[in-house]
Coordinates of C-alpha atoms and ligand atoms in Angstrom, one line a residue:
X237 CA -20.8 13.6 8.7
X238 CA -23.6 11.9 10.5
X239 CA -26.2 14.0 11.8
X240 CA -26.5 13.9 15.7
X241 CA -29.9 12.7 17.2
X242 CA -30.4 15.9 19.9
X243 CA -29.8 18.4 18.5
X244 CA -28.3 21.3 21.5
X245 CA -31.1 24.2 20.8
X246 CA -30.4 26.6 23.8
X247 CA -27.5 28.2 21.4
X248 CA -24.6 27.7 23.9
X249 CA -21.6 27.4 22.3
X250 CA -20.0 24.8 24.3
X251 CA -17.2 23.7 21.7
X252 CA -15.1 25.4 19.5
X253 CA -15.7 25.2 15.9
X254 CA -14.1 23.1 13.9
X255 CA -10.7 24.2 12.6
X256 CA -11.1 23.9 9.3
X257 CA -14.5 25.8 8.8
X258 CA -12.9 28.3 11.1
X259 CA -9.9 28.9 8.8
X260 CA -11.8 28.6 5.6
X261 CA -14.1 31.6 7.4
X262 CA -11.7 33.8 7.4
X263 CA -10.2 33.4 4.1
X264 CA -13.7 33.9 2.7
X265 CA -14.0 36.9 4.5
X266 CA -11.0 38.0 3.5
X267 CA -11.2 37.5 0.3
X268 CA -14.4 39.0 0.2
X269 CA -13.2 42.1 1.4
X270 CA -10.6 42.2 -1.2
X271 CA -12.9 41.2 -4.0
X272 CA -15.6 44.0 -2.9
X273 CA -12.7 46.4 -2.6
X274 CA -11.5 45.5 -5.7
X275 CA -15.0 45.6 -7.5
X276 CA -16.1 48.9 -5.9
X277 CA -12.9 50.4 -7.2
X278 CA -13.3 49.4 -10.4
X279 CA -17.2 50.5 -10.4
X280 CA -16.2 54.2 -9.7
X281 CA -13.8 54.6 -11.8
X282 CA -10.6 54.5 -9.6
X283 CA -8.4 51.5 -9.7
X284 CA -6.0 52.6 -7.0
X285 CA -8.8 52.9 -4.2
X286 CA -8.7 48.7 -4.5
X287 CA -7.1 48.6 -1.1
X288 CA -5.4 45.8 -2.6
X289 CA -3.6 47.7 -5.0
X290 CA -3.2 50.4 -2.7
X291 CA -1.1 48.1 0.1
X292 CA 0.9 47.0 -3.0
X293 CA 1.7 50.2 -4.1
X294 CA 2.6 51.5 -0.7
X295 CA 4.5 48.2 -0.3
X296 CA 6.7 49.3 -3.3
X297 CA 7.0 52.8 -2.4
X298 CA 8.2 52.1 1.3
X299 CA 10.5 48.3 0.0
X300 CA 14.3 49.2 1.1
X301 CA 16.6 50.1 -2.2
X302 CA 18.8 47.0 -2.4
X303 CA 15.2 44.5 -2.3
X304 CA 14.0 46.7 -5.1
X305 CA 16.9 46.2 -6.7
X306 CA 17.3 42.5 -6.0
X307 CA 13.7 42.5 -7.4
X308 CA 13.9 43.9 -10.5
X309 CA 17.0 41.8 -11.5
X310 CA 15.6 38.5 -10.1
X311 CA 12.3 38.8 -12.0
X312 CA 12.3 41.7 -14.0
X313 CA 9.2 42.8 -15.6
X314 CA 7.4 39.8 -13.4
X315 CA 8.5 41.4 -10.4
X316 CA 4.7 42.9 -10.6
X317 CA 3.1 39.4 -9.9
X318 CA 5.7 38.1 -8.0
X319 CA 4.9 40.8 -5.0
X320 CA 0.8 40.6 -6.0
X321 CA 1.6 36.3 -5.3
X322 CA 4.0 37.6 -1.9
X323 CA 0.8 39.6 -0.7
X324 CA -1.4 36.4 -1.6
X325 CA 0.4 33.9 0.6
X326 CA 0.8 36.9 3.5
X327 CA -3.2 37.9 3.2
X328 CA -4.3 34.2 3.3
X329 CA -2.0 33.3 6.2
X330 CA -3.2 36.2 8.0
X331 CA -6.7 35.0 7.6
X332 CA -6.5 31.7 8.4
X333 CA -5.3 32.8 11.4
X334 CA -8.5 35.0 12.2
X335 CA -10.3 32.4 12.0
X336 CA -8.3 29.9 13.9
X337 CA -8.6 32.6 16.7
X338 CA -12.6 32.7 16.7
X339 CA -13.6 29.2 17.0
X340 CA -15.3 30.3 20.2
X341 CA -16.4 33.7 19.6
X342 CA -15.9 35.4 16.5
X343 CA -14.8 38.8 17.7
X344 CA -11.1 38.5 18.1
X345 CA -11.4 37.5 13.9
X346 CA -13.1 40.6 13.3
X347 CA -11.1 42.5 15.3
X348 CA -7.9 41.2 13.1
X349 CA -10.0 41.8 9.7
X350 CA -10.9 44.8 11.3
X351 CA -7.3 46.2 11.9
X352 CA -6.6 45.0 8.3
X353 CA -9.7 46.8 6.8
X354 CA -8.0 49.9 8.5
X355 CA -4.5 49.2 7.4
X356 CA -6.1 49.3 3.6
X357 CA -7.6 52.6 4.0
X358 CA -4.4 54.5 5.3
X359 CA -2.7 53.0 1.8
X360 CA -5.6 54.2 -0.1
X361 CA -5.8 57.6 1.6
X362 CA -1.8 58.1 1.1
X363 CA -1.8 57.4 -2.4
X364 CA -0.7 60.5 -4.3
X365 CA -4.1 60.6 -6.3
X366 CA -6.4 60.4 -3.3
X367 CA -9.7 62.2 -2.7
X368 CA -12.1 61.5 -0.5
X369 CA -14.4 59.4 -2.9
X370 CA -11.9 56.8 -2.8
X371 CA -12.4 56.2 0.9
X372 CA -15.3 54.0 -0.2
X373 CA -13.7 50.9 -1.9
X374 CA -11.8 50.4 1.5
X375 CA -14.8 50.5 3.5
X376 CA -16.9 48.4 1.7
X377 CA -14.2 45.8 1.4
X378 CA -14.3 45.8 5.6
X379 CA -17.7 45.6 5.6
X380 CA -18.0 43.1 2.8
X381 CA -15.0 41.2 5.2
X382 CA -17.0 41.6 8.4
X383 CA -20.5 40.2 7.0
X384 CA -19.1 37.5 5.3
X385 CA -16.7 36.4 7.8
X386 CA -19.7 36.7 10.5
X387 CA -22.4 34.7 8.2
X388 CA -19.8 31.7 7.5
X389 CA -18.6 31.6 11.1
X390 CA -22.2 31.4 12.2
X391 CA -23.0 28.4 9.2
X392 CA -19.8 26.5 10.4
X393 CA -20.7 26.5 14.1
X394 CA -23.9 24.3 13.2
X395 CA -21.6 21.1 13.4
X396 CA -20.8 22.0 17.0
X397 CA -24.4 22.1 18.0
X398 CA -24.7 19.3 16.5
X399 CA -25.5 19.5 12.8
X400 CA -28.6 18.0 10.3
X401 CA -27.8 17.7 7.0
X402 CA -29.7 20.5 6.1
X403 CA -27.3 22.9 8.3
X404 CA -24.5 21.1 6.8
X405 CA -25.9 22.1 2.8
X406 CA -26.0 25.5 4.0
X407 CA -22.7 25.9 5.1
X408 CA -21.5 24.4 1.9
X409 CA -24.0 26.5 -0.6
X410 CA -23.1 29.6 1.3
X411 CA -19.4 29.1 0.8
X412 CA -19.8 28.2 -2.6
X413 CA -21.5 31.4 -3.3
X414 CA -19.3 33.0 -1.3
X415 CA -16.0 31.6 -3.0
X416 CA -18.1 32.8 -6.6
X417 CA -18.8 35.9 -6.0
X418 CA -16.0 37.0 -4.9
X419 CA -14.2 35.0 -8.2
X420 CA -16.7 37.3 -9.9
X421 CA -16.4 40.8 -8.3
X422 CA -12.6 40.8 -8.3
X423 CA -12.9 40.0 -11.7
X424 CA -15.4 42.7 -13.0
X425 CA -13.0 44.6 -11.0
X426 CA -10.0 44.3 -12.9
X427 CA -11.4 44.6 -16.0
X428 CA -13.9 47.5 -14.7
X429 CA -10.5 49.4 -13.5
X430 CA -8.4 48.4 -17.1
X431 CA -10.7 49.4 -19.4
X432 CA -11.6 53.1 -17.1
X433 CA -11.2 55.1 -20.1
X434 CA -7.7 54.8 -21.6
X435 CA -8.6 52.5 -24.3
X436 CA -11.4 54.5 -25.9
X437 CA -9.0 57.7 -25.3
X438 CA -5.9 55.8 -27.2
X439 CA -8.2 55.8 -30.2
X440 CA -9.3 59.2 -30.2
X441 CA -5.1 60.2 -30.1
X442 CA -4.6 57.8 -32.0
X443 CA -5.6 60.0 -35.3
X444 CA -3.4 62.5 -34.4
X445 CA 0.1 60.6 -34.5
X446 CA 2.3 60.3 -38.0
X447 CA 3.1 57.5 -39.1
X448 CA 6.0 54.9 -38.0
X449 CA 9.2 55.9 -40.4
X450 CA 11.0 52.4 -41.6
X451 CA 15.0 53.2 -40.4
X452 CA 17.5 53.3 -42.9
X453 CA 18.9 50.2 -45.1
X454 CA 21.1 48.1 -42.5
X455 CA 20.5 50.2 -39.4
X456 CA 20.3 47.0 -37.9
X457 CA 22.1 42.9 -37.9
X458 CA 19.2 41.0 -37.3
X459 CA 20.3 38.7 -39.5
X460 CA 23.1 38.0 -37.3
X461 CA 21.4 37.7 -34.0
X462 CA 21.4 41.3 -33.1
X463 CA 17.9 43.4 -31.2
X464 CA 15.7 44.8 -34.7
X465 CA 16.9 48.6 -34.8
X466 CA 13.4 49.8 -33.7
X467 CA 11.5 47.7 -30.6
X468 CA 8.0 47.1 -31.0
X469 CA 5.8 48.9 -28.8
X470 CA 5.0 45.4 -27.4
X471 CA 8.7 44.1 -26.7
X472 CA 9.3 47.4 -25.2
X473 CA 11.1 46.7 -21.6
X474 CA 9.3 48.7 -19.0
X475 CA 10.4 49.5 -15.5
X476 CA 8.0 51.4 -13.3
X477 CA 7.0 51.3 -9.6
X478 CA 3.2 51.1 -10.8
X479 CA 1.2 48.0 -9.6
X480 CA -1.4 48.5 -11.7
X481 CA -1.2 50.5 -14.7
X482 CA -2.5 54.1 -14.3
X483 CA -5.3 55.0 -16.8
X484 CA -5.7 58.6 -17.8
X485 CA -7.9 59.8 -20.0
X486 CA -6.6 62.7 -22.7
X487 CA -9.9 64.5 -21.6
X488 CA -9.2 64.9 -18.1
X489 CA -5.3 65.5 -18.4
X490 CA -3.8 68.5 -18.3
X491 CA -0.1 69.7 -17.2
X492 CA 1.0 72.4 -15.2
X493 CA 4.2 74.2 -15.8
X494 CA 5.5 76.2 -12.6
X495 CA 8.1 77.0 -10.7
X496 CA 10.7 79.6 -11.7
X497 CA 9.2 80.6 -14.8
X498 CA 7.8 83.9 -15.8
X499 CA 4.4 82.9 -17.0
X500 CA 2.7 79.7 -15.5
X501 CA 1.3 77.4 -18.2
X502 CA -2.0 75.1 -17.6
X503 CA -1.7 72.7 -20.9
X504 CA -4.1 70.3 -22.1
X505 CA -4.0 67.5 -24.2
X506 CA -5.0 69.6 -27.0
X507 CA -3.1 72.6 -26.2
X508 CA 0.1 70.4 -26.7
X509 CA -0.6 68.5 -29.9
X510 CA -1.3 71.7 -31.6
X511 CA 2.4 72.5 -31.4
X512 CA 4.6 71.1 -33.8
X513 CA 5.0 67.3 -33.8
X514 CA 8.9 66.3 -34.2
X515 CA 9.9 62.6 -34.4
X516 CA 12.9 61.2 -33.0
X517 CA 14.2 58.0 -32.7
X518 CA 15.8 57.3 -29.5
X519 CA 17.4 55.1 -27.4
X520 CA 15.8 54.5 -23.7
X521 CA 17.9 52.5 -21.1
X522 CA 17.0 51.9 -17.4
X523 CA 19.9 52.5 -15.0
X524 CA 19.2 49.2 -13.2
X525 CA 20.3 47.5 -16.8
X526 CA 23.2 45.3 -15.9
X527 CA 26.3 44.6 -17.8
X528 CA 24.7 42.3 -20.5
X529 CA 21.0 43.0 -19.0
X530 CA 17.3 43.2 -21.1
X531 CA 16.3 46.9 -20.5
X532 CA 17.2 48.8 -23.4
X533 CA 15.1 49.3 -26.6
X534 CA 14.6 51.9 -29.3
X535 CA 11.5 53.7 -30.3
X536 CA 10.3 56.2 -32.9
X537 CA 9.0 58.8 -30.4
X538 CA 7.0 61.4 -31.6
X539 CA 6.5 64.8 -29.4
X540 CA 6.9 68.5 -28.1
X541 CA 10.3 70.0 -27.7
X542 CA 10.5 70.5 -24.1
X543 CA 13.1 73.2 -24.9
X544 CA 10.3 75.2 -26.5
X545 CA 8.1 74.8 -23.8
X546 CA 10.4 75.6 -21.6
X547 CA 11.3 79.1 -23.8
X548 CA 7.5 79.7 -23.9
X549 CA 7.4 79.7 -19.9
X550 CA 10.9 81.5 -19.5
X551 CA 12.6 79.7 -17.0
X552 CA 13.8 82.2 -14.1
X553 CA 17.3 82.7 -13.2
X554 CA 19.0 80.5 -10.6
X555 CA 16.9 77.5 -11.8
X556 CA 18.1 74.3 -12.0
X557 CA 16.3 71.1 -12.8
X558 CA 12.7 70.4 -14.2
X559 CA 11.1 68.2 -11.4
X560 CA 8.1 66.2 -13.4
X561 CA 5.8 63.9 -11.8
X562 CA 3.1 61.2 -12.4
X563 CA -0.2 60.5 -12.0
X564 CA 0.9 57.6 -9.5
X565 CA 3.4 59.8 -7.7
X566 CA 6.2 58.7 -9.2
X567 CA 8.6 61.8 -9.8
X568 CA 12.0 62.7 -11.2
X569 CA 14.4 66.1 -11.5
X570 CA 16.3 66.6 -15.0
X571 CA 18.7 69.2 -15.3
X572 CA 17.6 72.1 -17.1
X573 CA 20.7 72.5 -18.8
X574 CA 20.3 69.8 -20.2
X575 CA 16.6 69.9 -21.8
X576 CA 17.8 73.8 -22.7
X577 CA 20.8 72.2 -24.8
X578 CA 19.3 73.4 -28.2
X579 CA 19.9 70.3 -30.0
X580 CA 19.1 67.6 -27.6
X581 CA 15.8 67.3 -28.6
X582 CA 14.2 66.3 -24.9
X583 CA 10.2 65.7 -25.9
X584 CA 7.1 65.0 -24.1
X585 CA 6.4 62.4 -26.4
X586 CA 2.9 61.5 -27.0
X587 CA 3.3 58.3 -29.6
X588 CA 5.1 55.6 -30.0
X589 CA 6.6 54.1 -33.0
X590 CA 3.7 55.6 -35.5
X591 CA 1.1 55.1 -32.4
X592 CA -0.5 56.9 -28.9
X593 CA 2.0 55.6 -26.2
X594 CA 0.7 52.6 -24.8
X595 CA -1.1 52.5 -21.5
X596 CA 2.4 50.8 -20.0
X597 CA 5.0 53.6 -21.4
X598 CA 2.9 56.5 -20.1
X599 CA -0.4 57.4 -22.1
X600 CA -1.2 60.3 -22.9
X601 CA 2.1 61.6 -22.1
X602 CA 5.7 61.3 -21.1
X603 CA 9.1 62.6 -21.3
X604 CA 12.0 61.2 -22.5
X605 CA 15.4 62.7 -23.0
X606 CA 18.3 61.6 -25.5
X607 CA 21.5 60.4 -23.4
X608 CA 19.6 60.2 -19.7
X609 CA 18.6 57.1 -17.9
X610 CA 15.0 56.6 -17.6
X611 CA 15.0 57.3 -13.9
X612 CA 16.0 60.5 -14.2
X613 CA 14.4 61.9 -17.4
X614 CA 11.1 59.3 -18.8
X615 CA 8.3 60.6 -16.3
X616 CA 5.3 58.3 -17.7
X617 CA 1.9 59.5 -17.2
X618 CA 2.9 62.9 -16.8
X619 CA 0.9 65.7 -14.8
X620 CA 3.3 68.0 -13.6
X621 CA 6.6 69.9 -14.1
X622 CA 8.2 72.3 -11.8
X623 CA 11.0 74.5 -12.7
X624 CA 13.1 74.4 -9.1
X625 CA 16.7 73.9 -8.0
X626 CA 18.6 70.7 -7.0
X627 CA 17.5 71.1 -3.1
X628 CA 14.1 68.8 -4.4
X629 CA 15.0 65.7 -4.1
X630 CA 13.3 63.1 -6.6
X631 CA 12.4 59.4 -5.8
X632 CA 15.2 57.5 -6.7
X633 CA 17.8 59.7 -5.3
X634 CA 15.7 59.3 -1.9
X635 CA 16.4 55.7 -2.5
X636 CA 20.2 56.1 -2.5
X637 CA 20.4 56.9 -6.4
X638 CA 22.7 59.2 -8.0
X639 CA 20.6 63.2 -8.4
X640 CA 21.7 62.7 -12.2
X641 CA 22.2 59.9 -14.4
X642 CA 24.0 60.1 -18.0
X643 CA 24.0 56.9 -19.4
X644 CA 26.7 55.4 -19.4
X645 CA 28.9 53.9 -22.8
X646 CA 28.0 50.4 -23.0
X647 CA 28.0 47.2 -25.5
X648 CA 26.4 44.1 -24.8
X649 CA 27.1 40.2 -27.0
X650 CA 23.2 39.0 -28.2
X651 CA 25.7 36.2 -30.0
X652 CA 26.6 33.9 -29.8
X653 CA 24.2 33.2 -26.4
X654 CA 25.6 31.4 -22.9
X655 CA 26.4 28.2 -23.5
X656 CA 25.6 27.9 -26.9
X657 CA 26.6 24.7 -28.9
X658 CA 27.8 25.8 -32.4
X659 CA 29.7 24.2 -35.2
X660 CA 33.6 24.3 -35.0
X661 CA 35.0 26.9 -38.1
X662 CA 33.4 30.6 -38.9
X663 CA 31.4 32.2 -35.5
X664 CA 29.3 35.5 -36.1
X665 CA 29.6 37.4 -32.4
X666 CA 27.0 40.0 -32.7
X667 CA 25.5 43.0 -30.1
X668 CA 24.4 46.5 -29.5
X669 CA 26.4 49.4 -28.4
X670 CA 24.9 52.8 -27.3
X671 CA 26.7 55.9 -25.7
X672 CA 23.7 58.2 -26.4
X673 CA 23.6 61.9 -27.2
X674 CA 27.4 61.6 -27.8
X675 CA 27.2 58.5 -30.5
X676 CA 29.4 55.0 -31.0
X677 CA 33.0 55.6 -32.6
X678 CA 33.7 51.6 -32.5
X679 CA 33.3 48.7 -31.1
X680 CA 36.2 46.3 -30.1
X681 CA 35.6 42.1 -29.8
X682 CA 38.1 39.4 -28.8
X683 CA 37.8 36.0 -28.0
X684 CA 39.4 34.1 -25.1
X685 CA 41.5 37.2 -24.1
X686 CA 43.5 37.1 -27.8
X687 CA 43.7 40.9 -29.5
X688 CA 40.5 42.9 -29.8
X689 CA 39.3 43.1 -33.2
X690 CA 37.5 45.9 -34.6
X691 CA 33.8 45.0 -35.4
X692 CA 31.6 46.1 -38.0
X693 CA 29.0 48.8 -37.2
X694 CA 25.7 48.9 -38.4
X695 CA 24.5 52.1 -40.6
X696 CA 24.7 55.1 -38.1
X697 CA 21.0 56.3 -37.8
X698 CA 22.0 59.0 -35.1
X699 CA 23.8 59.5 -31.6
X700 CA 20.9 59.1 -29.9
X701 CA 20.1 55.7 -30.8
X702 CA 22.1 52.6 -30.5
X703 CA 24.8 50.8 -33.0
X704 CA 24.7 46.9 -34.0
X705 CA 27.7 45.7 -34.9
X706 CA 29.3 42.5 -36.1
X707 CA 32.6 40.5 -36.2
X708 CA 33.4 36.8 -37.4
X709 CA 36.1 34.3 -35.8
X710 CA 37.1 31.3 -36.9
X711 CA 37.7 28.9 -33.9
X712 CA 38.5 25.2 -32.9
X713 CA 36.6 22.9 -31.0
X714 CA 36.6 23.5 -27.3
X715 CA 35.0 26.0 -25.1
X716 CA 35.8 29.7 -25.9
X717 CA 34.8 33.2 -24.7
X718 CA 34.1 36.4 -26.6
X719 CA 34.1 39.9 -25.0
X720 CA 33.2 42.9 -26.3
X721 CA 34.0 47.0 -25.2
X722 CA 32.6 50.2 -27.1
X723 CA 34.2 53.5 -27.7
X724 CA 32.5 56.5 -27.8
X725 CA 33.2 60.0 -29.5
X726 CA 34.2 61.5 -27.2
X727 CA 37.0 59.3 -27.0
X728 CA 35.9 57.6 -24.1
X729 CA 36.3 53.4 -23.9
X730 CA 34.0 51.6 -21.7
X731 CA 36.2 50.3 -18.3
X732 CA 36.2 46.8 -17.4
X733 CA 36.1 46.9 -14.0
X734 CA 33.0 45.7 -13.2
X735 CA 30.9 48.0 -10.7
X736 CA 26.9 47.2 -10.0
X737 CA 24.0 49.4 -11.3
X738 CA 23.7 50.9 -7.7
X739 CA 24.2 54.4 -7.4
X740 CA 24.6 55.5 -11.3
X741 CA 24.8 52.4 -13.5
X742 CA 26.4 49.7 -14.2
X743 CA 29.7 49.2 -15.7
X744 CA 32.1 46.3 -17.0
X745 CA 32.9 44.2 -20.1
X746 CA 30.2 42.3 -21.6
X747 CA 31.2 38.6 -22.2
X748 CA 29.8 35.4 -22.8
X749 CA 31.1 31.7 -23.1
X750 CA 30.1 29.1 -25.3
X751 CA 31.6 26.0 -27.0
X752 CA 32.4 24.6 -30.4
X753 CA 32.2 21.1 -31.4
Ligands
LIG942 N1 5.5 57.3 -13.7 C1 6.7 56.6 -13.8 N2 7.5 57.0 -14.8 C2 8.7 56.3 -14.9 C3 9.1 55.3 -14.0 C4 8.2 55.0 -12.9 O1 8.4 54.2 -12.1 N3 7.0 55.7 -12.9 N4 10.3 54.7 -14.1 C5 11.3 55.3 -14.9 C6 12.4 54.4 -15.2 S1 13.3 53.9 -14.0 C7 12.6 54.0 -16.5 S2 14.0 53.1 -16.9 C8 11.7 54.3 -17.6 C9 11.2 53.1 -18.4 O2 10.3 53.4 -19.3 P1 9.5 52.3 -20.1 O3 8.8 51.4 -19.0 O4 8.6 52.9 -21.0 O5 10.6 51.4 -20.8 O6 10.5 55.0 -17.1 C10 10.8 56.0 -16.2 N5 9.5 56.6 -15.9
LIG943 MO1 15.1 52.7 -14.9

């Protein structure tokens, strides 16, 4: 751009600014304000104050039951960064438009950035873990907004007032800085609130956990296709409604037991892992798995008998669930019944597969119970637990879930895969079964609706955990389908009408097609 020869010095404005220095002022401010947030949040020690993170999680907590569901089967584990992209495109959009809005006089922008700034503190103050000291990531983000939205609106009106090239570098040089620090601060930010203390505290625990044990001889057919019997920590499926992952520190955590319970109990980290250790291998499955679905894997867990804790408090009569909750605010009911049962073996584990439980699956501590879907039983960062009856409704079954949630008997092909190409003669069909706390009697496999044929099962490590198992056809060229149905020991043979995970899990045959050349 040319610089004009008389230069308007009175200030007027006369013209509006130009539209795209408008727009691009109120993404920078707005993005400012997110970055500082961000940064701030990180700084003190408390990730969720990052307003950011705070709408997101509020978003989650408040999204209707059917597009939570519809999210998690859509994009699974990604739906995380799918909703952090969805608040991206919403935020920017939103700013643009304060600054399309000011190109006369920047208060109506502010005023927007303003209400926004406001909107971001409600989310913060409404998390489950706020104090007051977590007011300040919000505010500095609307100041951080308001200055920098001010400063570039100001810069850009230069070329309405006729601009030298001088005023024109400062525009640019500003917004470059601007655009960089705020790179930078969100950043430090993230890492700032990843690293706030978890990590160093995973080590310390870390000592304190036995070692992984290697599962029997055949417990698995991985050879043939089938999951390896244990999961690594890494492969893991997790399913919570945390945007960012909580980080708790084994020094700070404690749990309270209350309730219905003769004596209260204030535990902390220490208290716990002086009891006992037991190590269980068990079978966790998320009730939002469908027929055929991903979330289902096996860890070593290692952990306190909640039965004995339970004991220890003496649980009052007339009680009926154990209503845990998170860190995040995340909460469940189990029935006590159930973690009584004296051989169910419910734990708050606190390692995983010879390790501390990683960050994701609930460090320092979580519950999980043999034969219960996640939702009902897994609380992950654990902080309290309150013996009560049914009245207390938990988060899911606000959300139109069932109040309790046995998993359900349930086999699932891993081969051959959908739409596989494979040879014409012998085919190895090969999956997992699992009817937990109640154990796999066999599992049944035909192909293109001819007689089920009983399949072989992997070695039986225990009830709780899941069974591979095998069988090989020989077909003919041509496209073919194989399906597969478990039976429990109770007796009980998975149905095949097909019904969806909504309220209490899903249900149906398993099957997959695939050709033969
Ligand atoms: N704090 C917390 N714990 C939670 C959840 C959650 O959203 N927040 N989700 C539950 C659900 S629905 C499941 S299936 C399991 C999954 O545990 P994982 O992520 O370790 O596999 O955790 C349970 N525990
Ligand atoms: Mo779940």
């Amino acid at each position: 751009m040319v610089a004009r020869p008389h230069r308007r010095s009175n200030g007027v404005m006369t013209a509006p600014a130009p539209r795209g220095r408008a727009a691009f002022a109120g993404l920078a401010g707005a993005g400012s304000a997110l970055a500082a947030g961000h940064l701030v949040a990180g700084l003190a020690g408390m990730p969720t104050s990052s307003p950011l993170v705070a709408v997101g999680n509020s978003a989650i907590d408040l999204a209707p039951t059917p597009l939570k569901e519809f999210a998690v089967r859509t994009f699974g584990t990604a739906d995380k960064i799918v909703l952090l992209t969805g608040m991206a495109v919403i935020i920017a959009a939103l700013a643009v438009v304060a600054g399309l809005i000011s190109r006369r006089s920047r208060l109506p922008g502010s005023v927007l950035i303003g209400a926004f700034g406001v909107l971001g503190a409600v989310a913060v103050a409404a998390r489950p873990d706020f104090t007051t000291p977590a007011l300040v990531a919000p505010v500095m983000a609307l100041i951080a907004g308001l200055v920098v939205f001010a400063l570039l609106m100001a810069r850009g009106r230069s070329a309405v007032d006729g601009e030298t090239s001088e005023d024109r570098r400062r525009f640019l040089t500003t917004s470059a800085a601007v655009v960089v620090g705020a790179g930078v601060a969100g950043a430090a930010g993230t890492a700032l609130g990843r690293g706030a203390g978890a990590d160093t505290s995973r080590r310390l625990v870390g000592a304190r956990i036995p070692g992984v044990t290697a599962p029997p001889p055949g417990a698995d057919f991985a050879v043939s296709g089938t999951p390896t019997f244990l999961t690594t920590n890494r492969d893991f499926y997790r399913i919570d409604t945390a945007l960012t992952v909580p980080q708790l520190r084994v020094e700070d955590w404690r749990l309270r037991l209350h309730g219905m319970v003769e004596r209260e109990m204030v535990l902390t980290f220490d208290d716990l892992v002086r009891r006992p250790l037991i190590t269980r291998s068990i079978t966790l499955a998320c009730v939002s798995n469908p027929v055929g679905g991903p979330y289902i894997s096996t860890a070593e867990f290692h952990g306190v008998r909640v039965r004995d804790l339970l004991l220890e408090a003496g649980v009052r009569p007339g009680a009926q669930q154990l209503f845990t909750t998170s860190a995040d605010g995340f909460d469940t009911g189990t029935p006590l019944d159930v973690l009584l049962e004296p051989d169910r073996d419910a734990l708050l584990a606190v390692g995983m597969n010879g390790e501390p439980l990683p960050a994701e699956h609930g460090f320092p501590v979580r519950m999980v119970v043999p034969g219960l879907y996640g939702y009902v039983s897994a609380t992950k960062w654990l902080v309290d637990a309150e013996v009560t009856t049914f009245d207390r409704q938990h988060y899911w079954e606000k959300r139109g879930w069932a109040k309790q949630g046995p998993i359900k008997t349930q086999s699932r092909i891993d081969r051959p895969r959908r739409r596989d190409s494979l040879p014409a003669g012998p085919v190895t069909a090969a999956g997992i079964a699992w009817a937990q706390h109640t154990g796999i009697d066999r599992v049944e496999v035909r192909v293109d609706g001819g007689p089920w044929r009983t399949a072989e099962l992997a070695t039986d490590v225990s009830r709780d955990t899941w069974r591979m198992w095998r069988v090989t056809f020989h077909l003919g060229p041509g496209e073919h389908t194989v399906q597969c149905r478990a039976t429990d020991r109770a007796g009980h043979t998975q149905p095949e009408q097909r019904r969806p995970v909504l309220p209490d899990g899903a249900t149906g045959w398993h099957s997959v097609t695939f050709t033969c050349a």
